[in-house]
Amino acid sequence: MRYISTRGNVEPKGFIDTVLMGLADDGGLMVPSEIPVVSAATLEEWRSLSYQELFLKIFAYYTNDEIPLEDLQEMVNTSYGNFRTPEVTPIHQVNDSLYVLELFHGPTFAFKDVALQFMGELYSYISKKQNKIIHILGATSGDTGAAAIQGVRGKEGIKICILHPHGKVSKVQELQMTTVDDSNVLNLSVHGNFDDCQKVIKDLFADLDFKSRYHLRAINSINFVRILAQTVYYFYAYLHVDGSSEKKINISVPSGNFGNIFSGYLAKQMGLPINKLIIATNENNILERFVNTGEYKPGSFTSTYSPSMDIQVASNFERYLYYLVGEDSEKLSAYMSKLQTEGKITVEGEALQQVQKDFAALGVKNDQCLNTIAKYQKEYSYLLDPHTACGIAAYEAFNGSDEIGITFATAHPAKFDEAITLIDIKQEFPAQIKALFEMPQHQTVVDHDKDEIVRQLQAFYK
Ligand SMILES: *Cc1c(COP(=O)(O)O)cnc(C)c1O
């Protein structure tokens, strides 16, 4: 398997070089040169596999033997050994038609742990094997940063700097990042919003000289290995929900950067027979508008109860667009420069029909989000975090009467207590989260100013 850029101007690469490259050198995103297809018979055989075994089967299609199986196995076991449940991503049945895949049993209580625990192990492995300096740089709306820091804290040969929007992440998210005192971790708290932070990071990664001088590596979902690690739980969920039923299975995914849902798209292209892929967003509903009208146009930014989805520019959208235009790099590049110059992209006709075949989408309003949390607490004694609540509201909107819906729970409710207290629900925090409130914080507050951020990075990575 080789990997190429959506923009078509990168020589084909192997798996490890693709991981190290992150954002493609031509400004595009790396994708597999062709998507492997898993046969229905193989899928059946996979039903009995553990999460870890399934992971190895799926990665085998992508790693080209660049990593010996025993090494990969060890990394996978270490990564998922850090989860609080042996199933890694357990399935909770809510009622006859709704299942929730709980993705929040990792160290930071959000779905990002699933990919980033592995990615931390992988970076550490590459650093040792190839004697490479790894300096991770990333932006976060809260959960990525916490999970990435937990994935690499204290690891030799790796330094990590994470930018987060000052005061715009939840208290627990802030504490999870800033209470880490390992010297290989730097938290920059930026006056601005998430898109501002992401823009600085994108500019720095686009500066190839800067990127190579400081050995910069990405942890954002622009990195293909994150996408791939996330496909595993789509297979896991599909194969573990009522295997005997003939019913169609829909999957609803709380979405921001289009990373998680793109993993679902990839799983479907690999042959997993998911019926509808449902994109759940909040009032920042660029993806809903795109699916409904064909216009992809970043609008104004709104702060909501589900801050990890407060995103206007969805980085992974380019990957999907690439497949939508028939893997035509020239067409894709033309679209992306149009987005730069005109501030929007429009798809019409057959392409729009294809989009509507691939996805359904709903932007869930703040009050609908809270109502959904209250309803499921009352009817099922099951407490949803606000992101998951958006997912459930979208499931309710699109799930057909004779269909099964799996909604991904992307965070534990304790992470977003601010919203939950608004509807007078009191929750007991897990001990690991309670402990954070007693610990000292380490962070540097900076202006939204690229030069100042660069000076901080130069001092940290030297
Ligand atoms: C990151 C995150 C999302 C959005 O995921 P994307 O891959 O960016 O679409 C949704 N919910 C939670 C809790 C998150 O942390």
Coordinates of C-alpha atoms and ligand atoms in Angstrom, one line a residue:
M1 CA 0.0 0.0 0.0
R2 CA 1.3 3.4 -1.0
Y3 CA -0.1 6.8 0.2
I4 CA -0.6 9.8 -2.0
S5 CA -1.7 13.4 -1.5
T6 CA -5.2 14.6 -2.3
R7 CA -3.5 17.4 -4.2
G8 CA -1.4 15.0 -6.3
N9 CA 2.0 16.5 -5.8
V10 CA 3.7 14.2 -3.4
E11 CA 5.7 11.1 -4.4
P12 CA 3.9 8.0 -3.2
K13 CA 5.0 7.1 0.4
G14 CA 5.0 4.1 2.7
F15 CA 3.0 3.9 6.0
I16 CA 5.6 5.2 8.4
D17 CA 6.6 8.1 6.1
T18 CA 3.0 9.0 5.8
V19 CA 2.6 9.0 9.6
L20 CA 5.6 11.2 9.9
M21 CA 4.5 13.6 7.2
G22 CA 1.1 14.4 8.7
L23 CA -0.1 17.2 6.4
A24 CA 1.1 16.4 2.9
D25 CA 4.0 18.5 1.7
D26 CA 1.8 20.0 -1.1
G27 CA -0.7 21.2 1.4
G28 CA -3.1 18.3 0.8
L29 CA -4.0 15.3 3.0
M30 CA -2.5 11.9 2.6
V31 CA -4.8 9.0 1.5
P32 CA -4.2 5.4 0.5
S33 CA -3.6 5.0 -3.2
E34 CA -6.5 2.5 -3.2
I35 CA -8.9 1.4 -0.5
P36 CA -8.7 -2.3 0.3
V37 CA -12.0 -4.2 0.3
V38 CA -12.8 -6.7 3.0
S39 CA -15.1 -9.5 1.7
A40 CA -18.4 -10.4 3.4
A41 CA -17.0 -13.8 4.3
T42 CA -14.0 -12.2 6.0
L43 CA -16.3 -9.8 7.9
E44 CA -18.2 -12.8 9.2
E45 CA -14.9 -14.4 10.5
W46 CA -14.1 -11.1 12.3
R47 CA -17.2 -11.3 14.5
S48 CA -15.5 -13.4 17.1
L49 CA -12.4 -11.2 17.4
S50 CA -11.4 -9.0 20.3
Y51 CA -10.9 -5.3 19.8
Q52 CA -7.2 -5.7 19.7
E53 CA -7.4 -8.6 17.2
L54 CA -9.7 -6.7 14.9
F55 CA -7.2 -3.7 15.0
L56 CA -4.4 -6.0 13.8
K57 CA -6.5 -7.4 11.0
I58 CA -7.5 -4.0 9.7
F59 CA -4.0 -2.5 10.0
A60 CA -2.5 -5.4 8.1
Y61 CA -4.1 -4.0 5.0
Y62 CA -2.3 -0.7 5.5
T63 CA 1.1 -1.2 7.1
N64 CA 3.0 -3.0 4.3
D65 CA 4.9 -5.1 6.7
E66 CA 6.8 -2.0 7.7
I67 CA 6.1 -2.9 11.3
P68 CA 6.6 -6.6 12.4
L69 CA 3.4 -8.1 13.7
E70 CA 4.8 -8.8 17.1
D71 CA 5.8 -5.1 17.5
L72 CA 2.4 -3.9 16.3
Q73 CA 0.7 -6.3 18.7
E74 CA 2.8 -5.1 21.6
M75 CA 1.9 -1.5 20.8
V76 CA -1.8 -2.3 20.5
N77 CA -1.8 -4.2 23.8
T78 CA -0.1 -1.4 25.6
S79 CA -2.4 1.3 24.1
Y80 CA -5.6 -0.5 25.0
G81 CA -4.3 -1.9 28.2
N82 CA -4.7 1.8 29.4
F83 CA -8.5 1.6 29.0
R84 CA -10.8 1.1 32.0
T85 CA -12.7 -1.8 30.3
P86 CA -11.4 -4.9 28.6
E87 CA -13.8 -4.4 25.6
V88 CA -12.1 -1.0 25.0
T89 CA -15.3 0.4 23.4
P90 CA -18.2 -1.4 25.1
I91 CA -21.7 -1.2 23.6
H92 CA -24.6 -0.1 25.7
Q93 CA -28.1 -1.0 24.6
V94 CA -30.6 1.8 25.4
N95 CA -33.8 0.3 23.8
D96 CA -34.9 -1.9 20.9
S97 CA -33.5 0.3 18.2
L98 CA -30.7 2.3 19.9
Y99 CA -27.3 1.2 20.9
V100 CA -24.5 3.5 22.2
L101 CA -20.9 2.7 21.5
E102 CA -19.0 4.1 24.4
L103 CA -15.8 5.5 23.2
F104 CA -14.9 7.3 26.4
H105 CA -13.2 4.6 28.5
G106 CA -9.6 5.8 27.8
P107 CA -7.4 7.9 30.1
T108 CA -9.0 11.3 29.2
F109 CA -12.6 10.1 29.0
A110 CA -13.1 11.0 25.3
F111 CA -13.0 9.2 22.0
K112 CA -9.7 10.8 21.0
D113 CA -7.9 8.4 23.3
V114 CA -8.7 5.4 21.1
A115 CA -6.5 6.7 18.3
L116 CA -4.1 8.8 20.3
Q117 CA -3.0 6.2 22.8
F118 CA -1.9 4.1 19.8
M119 CA -0.4 7.1 18.1
G120 CA 1.7 7.9 21.2
E121 CA 3.0 4.3 21.2
L122 CA 3.7 4.4 17.4
Y123 CA 5.6 7.7 17.6
S124 CA 7.7 6.4 20.5
Y125 CA 8.4 3.2 18.5
I126 CA 9.5 5.1 15.4
S127 CA 11.6 7.4 17.5
K128 CA 13.5 4.5 19.0
K129 CA 13.7 2.3 15.8
Q130 CA 14.7 5.1 13.4
N131 CA 16.5 7.3 15.9
K132 CA 14.2 10.2 15.0
I133 CA 13.5 13.3 17.0
I134 CA 9.7 13.7 17.3
H135 CA 8.3 17.2 18.2
I136 CA 4.6 17.0 18.2
L137 CA 2.6 20.2 17.5
G138 CA -1.1 20.4 17.6
A139 CA -4.2 22.5 18.2
T140 CA -7.1 21.4 20.2
S141 CA -10.7 22.3 21.0
G142 CA -10.1 20.4 24.2
D143 CA -10.1 16.7 23.8
T144 CA -7.4 16.1 21.3
G145 CA -4.8 18.0 23.3
A146 CA -5.6 16.1 26.5
A147 CA -5.6 12.7 24.8
A148 CA -2.4 13.5 22.9
I149 CA -0.6 14.7 26.0
Q150 CA -1.6 11.5 27.8
G151 CA -0.4 9.5 24.9
V152 CA 3.2 10.8 25.0
R153 CA 3.8 12.3 28.4
G154 CA 7.2 11.3 29.8
K155 CA 8.1 9.4 26.7
E156 CA 11.8 9.6 25.7
G157 CA 12.6 11.3 22.4
I158 CA 9.3 13.1 22.1
K159 CA 8.2 16.7 23.0
I160 CA 4.7 17.9 22.6
C161 CA 3.2 21.4 22.4
I162 CA -0.5 21.9 22.3
L163 CA -2.4 25.1 21.6
H164 CA -5.8 25.6 23.0
P165 CA -8.2 28.5 23.0
H166 CA -7.9 30.4 26.3
G167 CA -11.0 30.0 28.4
K168 CA -12.9 28.2 25.6
V169 CA -12.4 24.6 26.7
S170 CA -14.3 22.9 29.5
K171 CA -12.7 23.0 33.0
V172 CA -12.0 19.3 33.0
Q173 CA -10.4 19.5 29.6
E174 CA -8.2 22.4 30.7
L175 CA -7.2 20.5 33.9
Q176 CA -6.4 17.3 32.0
M177 CA -4.0 19.2 29.8
T178 CA -2.4 21.6 32.2
T179 CA -2.0 19.4 35.3
V180 CA 0.5 17.3 33.5
D181 CA 4.0 18.3 34.8
D182 CA 6.3 16.2 32.6
S183 CA 9.0 18.4 31.1
N184 CA 8.3 17.1 27.5
V185 CA 4.9 18.9 27.6
L186 CA 4.1 22.6 26.8
N187 CA 0.6 24.0 26.9
L188 CA 0.0 27.3 25.0
S189 CA -3.3 28.9 26.0
V190 CA -4.1 31.2 23.1
H191 CA -6.4 34.3 23.2
G192 CA -8.7 33.3 20.3
N193 CA -10.9 30.5 19.2
F194 CA -10.1 26.9 18.0
D195 CA -10.1 27.9 14.3
D196 CA -7.5 30.6 15.2
C197 CA -5.3 28.0 16.8
Q198 CA -5.7 25.5 14.0
K199 CA -4.8 28.2 11.4
V200 CA -1.5 28.9 13.1
I201 CA -0.7 25.2 13.2
K202 CA -1.6 24.8 9.5
D203 CA 0.6 27.7 8.6
L204 CA 3.5 26.3 10.5
F205 CA 3.2 22.8 8.9
A206 CA 2.9 24.5 5.5
D207 CA 6.3 26.1 6.1
L208 CA 8.3 23.1 5.1
D209 CA 11.6 24.6 6.1
F210 CA 10.3 25.3 9.6
K211 CA 8.6 21.9 9.8
S212 CA 11.8 20.0 9.0
R213 CA 14.1 22.3 11.1
Y214 CA 12.1 21.6 14.2
H215 CA 11.1 18.0 13.3
L216 CA 7.4 18.8 13.6
R217 CA 4.9 16.0 13.7
A218 CA 1.1 16.2 13.7
I219 CA -1.4 14.6 16.0
N220 CA -4.5 16.3 14.4
S221 CA -6.8 14.1 12.5
I222 CA -5.1 15.3 9.4
N223 CA -2.8 12.4 10.2
F224 CA -4.0 9.3 8.4
V225 CA -3.1 6.9 11.2
R226 CA -5.7 8.5 13.4
I227 CA -8.3 8.0 10.7
L228 CA -7.3 4.4 10.4
A229 CA -7.2 3.7 14.1
Q230 CA -10.8 5.0 14.3
T231 CA -12.1 2.7 11.6
V232 CA -11.6 -0.2 14.0
Y233 CA -14.5 0.7 16.2
Y234 CA -16.9 1.1 13.3
F235 CA -16.1 -2.5 12.4
Y236 CA -16.3 -3.5 16.1
A237 CA -19.7 -1.8 16.6
Y238 CA -21.2 -3.2 13.5
L239 CA -20.0 -6.7 14.2
H240 CA -21.1 -6.7 17.9
V241 CA -24.6 -5.3 17.5
D242 CA -27.1 -8.1 17.2
G243 CA -25.3 -10.2 14.6
S244 CA -28.4 -12.3 13.8
S245 CA -30.6 -9.4 12.8
E246 CA -31.4 -8.6 9.2
K247 CA -32.1 -5.0 10.1
K248 CA -30.2 -2.1 8.5
I249 CA -27.6 -0.4 10.7
N250 CA -27.2 3.3 10.8
I251 CA -24.3 5.1 12.7
S252 CA -24.7 8.6 14.1
V253 CA -21.5 10.4 14.9
P254 CA -21.0 13.7 16.8
S255 CA -18.8 15.5 14.4
G256 CA -16.5 18.6 14.2
N257 CA -13.4 18.2 12.1
F258 CA -14.9 15.4 10.0
G259 CA -12.3 13.0 11.3
N260 CA -14.4 10.5 13.1
I261 CA -17.1 10.4 10.4
F262 CA -14.5 10.2 7.7
S263 CA -13.2 7.0 9.4
G264 CA -16.8 5.7 9.0
Y265 CA -16.8 6.6 5.3
L266 CA -13.5 4.7 4.9
A267 CA -14.9 1.7 6.8
K268 CA -17.9 1.8 4.4
Q269 CA -15.7 2.0 1.3
M270 CA -13.8 -1.0 2.7
G271 CA -17.0 -3.0 2.5
L272 CA -18.6 -2.5 5.9
P273 CA -22.3 -2.4 5.1
I274 CA -23.4 0.6 7.1
N275 CA -26.7 1.9 5.9
K276 CA -26.8 5.7 6.8
L277 CA -23.8 7.6 8.2
I278 CA -25.3 10.4 10.2
I279 CA -23.3 13.5 10.8
A280 CA -24.4 15.2 14.1
T281 CA -23.2 18.7 14.7
N282 CA -24.3 21.7 16.8
E283 CA -25.1 25.3 15.9
N284 CA -21.8 25.4 14.0
N285 CA -23.6 23.5 11.2
I286 CA -21.4 23.9 8.1
L287 CA -21.6 20.2 7.5
E288 CA -25.4 20.1 7.8
R289 CA -25.6 23.0 5.3
F290 CA -23.3 21.2 3.0
V291 CA -25.2 18.0 2.9
N292 CA -28.5 19.7 2.5
T293 CA -27.6 22.3 -0.1
G294 CA -24.1 21.4 -1.5
E295 CA -22.6 24.7 -0.3
Y296 CA -19.6 24.4 2.0
K297 CA -19.1 27.8 3.4
P298 CA -17.5 28.6 6.8
G299 CA -20.0 30.8 8.7
S300 CA -19.7 32.7 11.9
F301 CA -18.4 30.9 15.0
T302 CA -20.8 30.1 17.9
S303 CA -19.9 28.8 21.3
T304 CA -22.2 25.9 22.3
Y305 CA -22.6 23.2 25.0
S306 CA -20.6 20.8 22.9
P307 CA -17.3 22.8 22.4
S308 CA -15.4 20.0 20.8
M309 CA -17.7 20.4 17.8
D310 CA -17.4 24.2 17.7
I311 CA -15.6 24.2 14.4
Q312 CA -16.2 26.0 11.1
V313 CA -13.4 24.7 9.0
A314 CA -13.5 20.9 9.1
S315 CA -9.9 19.8 8.2
N316 CA -10.8 16.3 7.0
F317 CA -13.5 17.5 4.6
E318 CA -10.8 17.6 1.9
R319 CA -10.4 13.9 2.1
Y320 CA -14.1 13.3 1.4
L321 CA -14.2 15.9 -1.3
Y322 CA -11.3 14.0 -3.0
Y323 CA -13.3 10.9 -3.3
L324 CA -16.4 12.8 -4.3
V325 CA -14.6 14.2 -7.3
G326 CA -13.5 10.7 -8.3
E327 CA -10.0 10.9 -6.9
D328 CA -9.1 13.7 -9.3
S329 CA -6.4 15.8 -7.7
E330 CA -6.7 18.6 -10.2
K331 CA -10.4 19.0 -9.6
L332 CA -9.9 18.8 -5.9
S333 CA -7.1 21.4 -6.0
A334 CA -9.3 23.7 -8.0
Y335 CA -12.0 23.3 -5.3
M336 CA -9.6 24.0 -2.5
S337 CA -8.3 27.2 -4.2
K338 CA -11.8 28.3 -4.7
L339 CA -12.4 27.9 -1.0
Q340 CA -9.4 30.2 -0.4
T341 CA -10.4 32.9 -2.9
E342 CA -14.2 32.8 -2.8
G343 CA -14.7 31.6 0.8
K344 CA -16.9 28.7 -0.3
I345 CA -17.3 25.5 -2.4
T346 CA -20.5 24.4 -4.1
V347 CA -21.3 21.0 -5.5
E348 CA -24.4 20.3 -7.6
G349 CA -26.3 17.8 -9.6
E350 CA -25.0 14.2 -9.4
A351 CA -22.2 15.1 -6.9
L352 CA -24.8 16.6 -4.5
Q353 CA -26.9 13.4 -4.9
Q354 CA -23.9 11.4 -4.0
V355 CA -23.3 13.5 -0.9
Q356 CA -26.9 12.9 0.2
K357 CA -26.4 9.1 -0.5
D358 CA -23.3 9.1 1.6
F359 CA -24.5 11.1 4.6
A360 CA -27.5 12.5 6.5
A361 CA -26.7 15.5 8.7
L362 CA -28.3 17.5 11.5
G363 CA -27.1 20.6 13.3
V364 CA -28.6 20.3 16.8
K365 CA -29.6 23.5 18.6
N366 CA -28.5 24.1 22.2
D367 CA -31.9 23.6 23.8
Q368 CA -32.5 20.4 21.8
C369 CA -29.2 19.2 23.1
L370 CA -30.2 19.8 26.7
N371 CA -33.7 18.4 26.2
T372 CA -32.1 15.2 24.8
I373 CA -29.9 14.8 27.9
A374 CA -32.9 15.3 30.2
K375 CA -35.0 12.9 28.2
Y376 CA -32.6 10.0 28.3
Q377 CA -31.8 10.5 31.9
K378 CA -35.5 10.5 32.8
E379 CA -36.6 7.6 30.5
Y380 CA -33.5 5.4 30.5
S381 CA -31.4 6.6 33.5
Y382 CA -28.6 7.0 31.0
L383 CA -26.6 10.2 31.3
L384 CA -25.4 11.6 27.9
D385 CA -22.6 14.2 27.5
P386 CA -23.7 17.1 25.3
H387 CA -21.8 15.8 22.2
T388 CA -23.4 12.4 22.5
A389 CA -26.7 14.1 23.0
C390 CA -26.3 15.8 19.6
G391 CA -25.6 12.4 18.1
I392 CA -28.7 10.9 19.7
A393 CA -30.9 13.8 18.5
A394 CA -29.6 13.2 15.0
Y395 CA -30.3 9.4 15.3
E396 CA -33.9 10.2 16.3
A397 CA -34.2 12.5 13.3
F398 CA -33.0 9.9 10.7
N399 CA -33.4 6.4 12.0
G400 CA -36.1 4.5 10.1
S401 CA -38.7 2.5 12.0
D402 CA -37.2 -0.9 11.2
E403 CA -33.6 0.1 11.5
I404 CA -31.0 -0.2 14.2
G405 CA -29.1 3.0 15.2
I406 CA -25.7 3.0 16.8
T407 CA -24.8 6.4 18.2
F408 CA -21.2 7.0 19.2
A409 CA -20.7 8.4 22.7
T410 CA -17.6 10.6 22.1
A411 CA -17.2 11.8 25.7
H412 CA -18.0 10.9 29.3
P413 CA -20.6 13.3 30.8
A414 CA -18.2 14.3 33.6
K415 CA -16.1 16.1 31.0
F416 CA -18.9 18.5 30.3
D417 CA -20.6 19.1 33.6
E418 CA -21.1 22.8 32.8
A419 CA -24.0 21.9 30.4
I420 CA -25.4 19.1 32.6
T421 CA -25.8 21.3 35.7
L422 CA -27.9 23.7 33.6
I423 CA -30.7 21.1 33.6
D424 CA -30.2 20.4 37.4
I425 CA -28.7 16.9 37.0
K426 CA -26.0 16.2 39.6
Q427 CA -23.5 13.6 38.6
E428 CA -20.8 11.9 40.6
F429 CA -17.4 12.5 39.0
P430 CA -15.1 9.5 38.5
A431 CA -12.1 9.5 41.0
Q432 CA -9.6 10.3 38.2
I433 CA -11.4 13.5 37.3
K434 CA -12.0 14.5 40.9
A435 CA -8.3 14.3 41.6
L436 CA -7.5 16.8 38.8
F437 CA -9.1 19.7 40.8
E438 CA -6.4 19.4 43.5
M439 CA -3.4 19.5 41.2
P440 CA -1.3 22.6 40.1
Q441 CA -1.6 23.8 36.5
H442 CA 1.1 24.4 34.0
Q443 CA 0.4 26.6 31.0
T444 CA 1.6 29.7 29.1
V445 CA -1.0 32.2 28.0
V446 CA -0.2 33.9 24.7
D447 CA -1.8 36.3 22.2
H448 CA -3.2 35.0 18.9
D449 CA 0.1 36.1 17.3
K450 CA 2.0 33.7 15.1
D451 CA 5.4 35.3 15.9
E452 CA 4.9 35.0 19.6
I453 CA 3.9 31.4 19.2
V454 CA 6.9 30.7 17.1
R455 CA 9.2 32.2 19.7
Q456 CA 7.7 29.9 22.4
L457 CA 8.1 26.9 20.1
Q458 CA 11.8 27.7 19.3
A459 CA 12.6 27.9 23.0
F460 CA 10.8 24.7 23.8
Y461 CA 12.0 22.5 20.9
K462 CA 15.6 23.7 21.0
Ligands
LIG1 C1 -13.2 15.8 18.8 C2 -14.6 15.5 19.3 C3 -15.6 15.5 18.4 C4 -15.5 15.7 16.9 O1 -14.7 14.7 16.3 P1 -14.1 15.0 14.8 O2 -13.3 13.9 14.5 O3 -13.3 16.3 14.9 O4 -15.3 15.2 13.9 C5 -16.9 15.1 18.9 N1 -17.1 14.9 20.2 C6 -16.1 15.0 21.1 C7 -16.4 14.8 22.5 C8 -14.8 15.3 20.7 O5 -13.8 15.3 21.5

